[in-house]
mmCIF file of C-alpha atoms in Angstrom:
data_model
loop_
_atom_site.group_PDB
_atom_site.id
_atom_site.type_symbol
_atom_site.label_atom_id
_atom_site.label_comp_id
_atom_site.label_asym_id
_atom_site.label_seq_id
_atom_site.Cartn_x
_atom_site.Cartn_y
_atom_site.Cartn_z
ATOM 1 C CA UNK T 120 113.326 91.901 56.066
ATOM 2 C CA UNK T 121 109.831 92.885 57.117
ATOM 3 C CA UNK T 122 108.550 89.600 58.535
ATOM 4 C CA UNK T 123 104.911 90.736 58.773
ATOM 5 C CA UNK T 124 104.800 91.755 55.085
ATOM 6 C CA UNK T 125 106.289 88.380 54.157
ATOM 7 C CA UNK T 126 103.699 86.628 56.313
ATOM 8 C CA UNK T 127 100.847 88.607 54.759
ATOM 9 C CA UNK T 128 102.114 87.902 51.215
ATOM 10 C CA UNK T 129 102.418 84.197 52.067
ATOM 11 C CA UNK T 130 98.894 84.045 53.523
ATOM 12 C CA UNK T 131 97.486 85.804 50.464
ATOM 13 C CA UNK T 132 99.223 83.330 48.122
ATOM 14 C CA UNK T 133 98.111 80.407 50.289
ATOM 15 C CA UNK T 134 94.514 81.640 50.339
ATOM 16 C CA UNK T 135 94.504 82.122 46.564
ATOM 17 C CA UNK T 136 95.821 78.587 46.147
ATOM 18 C CA UNK T 137 93.532 77.025 48.748
ATOM 19 C CA UNK T 138 90.353 78.521 47.335
ATOM 20 C CA UNK T 139 91.155 77.952 43.669
ATOM 21 C CA UNK T 140 89.217 75.245 41.862
ATOM 22 C CA UNK T 141 92.439 73.730 40.571
ATOM 23 C CA UNK T 142 93.663 73.017 44.108
ATOM 24 C CA UNK T 143 90.430 71.432 45.327
ATOM 25 C CA UNK T 144 91.894 67.937 44.907
ATOM 26 C CA UNK T 145 94.766 68.759 47.280
ATOM 27 C CA UNK T 146 92.715 70.517 49.950
ATOM 28 C CA UNK T 147 90.256 67.619 50.045
ATOM 29 C CA UNK T 148 93.136 65.152 50.445
ATOM 30 C CA UNK T 149 94.606 67.040 53.404
ATOM 31 C CA UNK T 150 91.534 67.341 55.626
ATOM 32 C CA UNK T 151 88.710 65.409 57.205
ATOM 33 C CA UNK T 152 88.097 61.832 56.175
ATOM 34 C CA UNK T 153 90.910 61.778 53.626
ATOM 35 C CA UNK T 154 93.429 63.031 56.165
ATOM 36 C CA UNK T 155 92.466 60.246 58.548
ATOM 37 C CA UNK T 156 92.533 57.596 55.812
ATOM 38 C CA UNK T 157 95.852 58.914 54.567
ATOM 39 C CA UNK T 158 97.285 58.551 58.065
ATOM 40 C CA UNK T 159 95.926 55.014 58.408
ATOM 41 C CA UNK T 160 97.322 54.086 54.989
ATOM 42 C CA UNK T 161 100.908 54.809 56.086
ATOM 43 C CA UNK T 162 100.937 51.473 57.935
ATOM 44 C CA UNK T 163 97.843 49.670 56.613
ATOM 45 C CA UNK T 164 98.302 46.622 58.880
ATOM 46 C CA UNK T 165 98.558 48.707 62.054
ATOM 47 C CA UNK T 166 95.575 49.206 64.349
ATOM 48 C CA UNK T 167 94.954 52.341 66.406
ATOM 49 C CA UNK T 168 92.669 53.316 69.228
ATOM 50 C CA UNK T 169 90.615 56.423 68.513
ATOM 51 C CA UNK T 170 92.453 58.396 71.202
ATOM 52 C CA UNK T 171 95.769 57.652 69.488
ATOM 53 C CA UNK T 172 94.355 58.901 66.190
ATOM 54 C CA UNK T 173 93.122 62.110 67.814
ATOM 55 C CA UNK T 174 96.559 62.709 69.311
ATOM 56 C CA UNK T 175 98.462 61.970 66.078
ATOM 57 C CA UNK T 176 96.163 64.169 63.996
ATOM 58 C CA UNK T 177 95.724 66.926 66.570
ATOM 59 C CA UNK T 178 91.920 66.835 66.599
ATOM 60 C CA UNK T 179 89.334 66.142 69.269
ATOM 61 C CA UNK T 180 88.191 62.650 70.164
ATOM 62 C CA UNK T 181 84.621 63.734 69.343
ATOM 63 C CA UNK T 182 85.701 64.715 65.818
ATOM 64 C CA UNK T 183 87.557 61.416 65.427
ATOM 65 C CA UNK T 184 84.494 59.462 66.587
ATOM 66 C CA UNK T 185 82.270 61.247 64.085
ATOM 67 C CA UNK T 186 84.736 60.725 61.225
ATOM 68 C CA UNK T 187 85.229 57.060 62.121
ATOM 69 C CA UNK T 188 81.470 56.496 62.118
ATOM 70 C CA UNK T 189 81.227 57.939 58.622
ATOM 71 C CA UNK T 190 84.227 55.972 57.339
ATOM 72 C CA UNK T 191 82.891 52.751 58.840
ATOM 73 C CA UNK T 192 79.532 53.232 57.095
ATOM 74 C CA UNK T 193 81.422 53.666 53.819
ATOM 75 C CA UNK T 194 83.406 50.477 54.487
ATOM 76 C CA UNK T 195 86.738 52.337 54.560
ATOM 77 C CA UNK T 196 87.696 51.380 58.123
ATOM 78 C CA UNK T 197 86.874 48.520 60.462
ATOM 79 C CA UNK T 198 86.698 48.469 64.235
ATOM 80 C CA UNK T 199 87.727 45.470 66.277
ATOM 81 C CA UNK T 200 87.256 44.911 69.981
ATOM 82 C CA UNK T 201 90.293 43.619 71.818
ATOM 83 C CA UNK T 202 89.797 39.996 72.912
ATOM 84 C CA UNK T 203 91.794 40.742 76.091
ATOM 85 C CA UNK T 204 89.921 43.909 77.070
ATOM 86 C CA UNK T 205 86.433 44.500 75.657
ATOM 87 C CA UNK T 206 86.736 48.210 76.453
ATOM 88 C CA UNK T 207 89.514 48.613 73.882
ATOM 89 C CA UNK T 208 88.421 49.156 70.302
ATOM 90 C CA UNK T 209 90.970 49.251 67.515
ATOM 91 C CA UNK T 210 90.609 50.903 64.137
ATOM 92 C CA UNK T 211 92.253 49.805 60.889
ATOM 93 C CA UNK T 212 91.887 50.784 57.264
ATOM 94 C CA UNK T 213 90.112 48.294 55.000
ATOM 95 C CA UNK T 214 91.241 47.311 51.528
ATOM 96 C CA UNK T 215 88.436 49.500 50.149
ATOM 97 C CA UNK T 216 89.636 52.432 52.254
ATOM 98 C CA UNK T 217 93.217 51.911 51.149
ATOM 99 C CA UNK T 218 92.211 51.786 47.468
ATOM 100 C CA UNK T 219 90.069 54.910 47.890
ATOM 101 C CA UNK T 220 92.836 56.969 49.484
ATOM 102 C CA UNK T 221 95.362 55.736 46.923
ATOM 103 C CA UNK T 222 93.083 57.007 44.128
ATOM 104 C CA UNK T 223 92.842 60.357 45.926
ATOM 105 C CA UNK T 224 96.636 60.403 46.331
ATOM 106 C CA UNK T 225 97.075 59.709 42.625
ATOM 107 C CA UNK T 226 94.837 62.696 41.822
ATOM 108 C CA UNK T 227 97.046 64.877 44.016
ATOM 109 C CA UNK T 228 100.144 63.521 42.264
ATOM 110 C CA UNK T 229 98.674 64.358 38.851
ATOM 111 C CA UNK T 230 97.921 67.898 40.090
ATOM 112 C CA UNK T 231 101.486 68.428 41.304
ATOM 113 C CA UNK T 232 102.985 66.691 38.262
ATOM 114 C CA UNK T 233 101.404 69.436 36.152
ATOM 115 C CA UNK T 234 102.762 72.157 38.414
ATOM 116 C CA UNK T 235 106.282 70.755 38.710
ATOM 117 C CA UNK T 236 106.465 70.174 34.956
ATOM 118 C CA UNK T 237 106.223 73.965 34.552
ATOM 119 C CA UNK T 238 109.177 74.607 36.867
ATOM 120 C CA UNK T 239 112.902 74.142 36.391
ATOM 121 C CA UNK T 240 114.475 71.262 38.302
ATOM 122 C CA UNK T 241 116.374 73.743 40.458
ATOM 123 C CA UNK T 242 113.079 75.489 41.333
ATOM 124 C CA UNK T 243 111.500 72.164 42.285
ATOM 125 C CA UNK T 244 114.508 71.254 44.419
ATOM 126 C CA UNK T 245 114.440 74.656 46.131
ATOM 127 C CA UNK T 246 110.696 74.418 46.735
ATOM 128 C CA UNK T 247 111.056 70.994 48.378
ATOM 129 C CA UNK T 248 114.037 72.193 50.425
ATOM 130 C CA UNK T 249 112.054 75.179 51.709
ATOM 131 C CA UNK T 250 108.933 73.137 52.511
ATOM 132 C CA UNK T 251 111.078 70.685 54.496
ATOM 133 C CA UNK T 252 112.792 73.554 56.315
ATOM 134 C CA UNK T 253 109.444 75.171 57.147
ATOM 135 C CA UNK T 254 108.152 71.825 58.443
ATOM 136 C CA UNK T 255 111.254 71.415 60.621
ATOM 137 C CA UNK T 256 110.933 74.950 62.015
ATOM 138 C CA UNK T 257 107.237 74.376 62.739
ATOM 139 C CA UNK T 258 107.965 71.059 64.436
ATOM 140 C CA UNK T 259 110.722 72.581 66.579
ATOM 141 C CA UNK T 260 108.499 75.499 67.600
ATOM 142 C CA UNK T 261 105.633 73.213 68.645
ATOM 143 C CA UNK T 262 107.718 71.354 71.243
#
């Protein structure tokens, strides 16, 4: 197997998918503000410090600060100062933020529902198996 040709074919397919109008809903969901809200929505009652968010999402603290400022203005997150230590500020998703990201998630589900409805069950199962395997390989190689 020529690994480089496989990589190039994959990148071409990924690029064609990423830049297509039909996939806009998924690319928007996976980056920027939506990515941060999606992360916060996993455990909506949990509070994080901005440094924790930067570490979990693999982005700079400056980028997190900018994104949090925007999300706070929109009412999608709230910041709370720790009563024990005024230097500690915690971030949590608001009900409005949770509802917003759930609507975005539903749009992504509708997009993939259409795609998976065109595939055989065995193709869907194989696709999911391969995505999980790729994620595991990526995770193991990043350690």
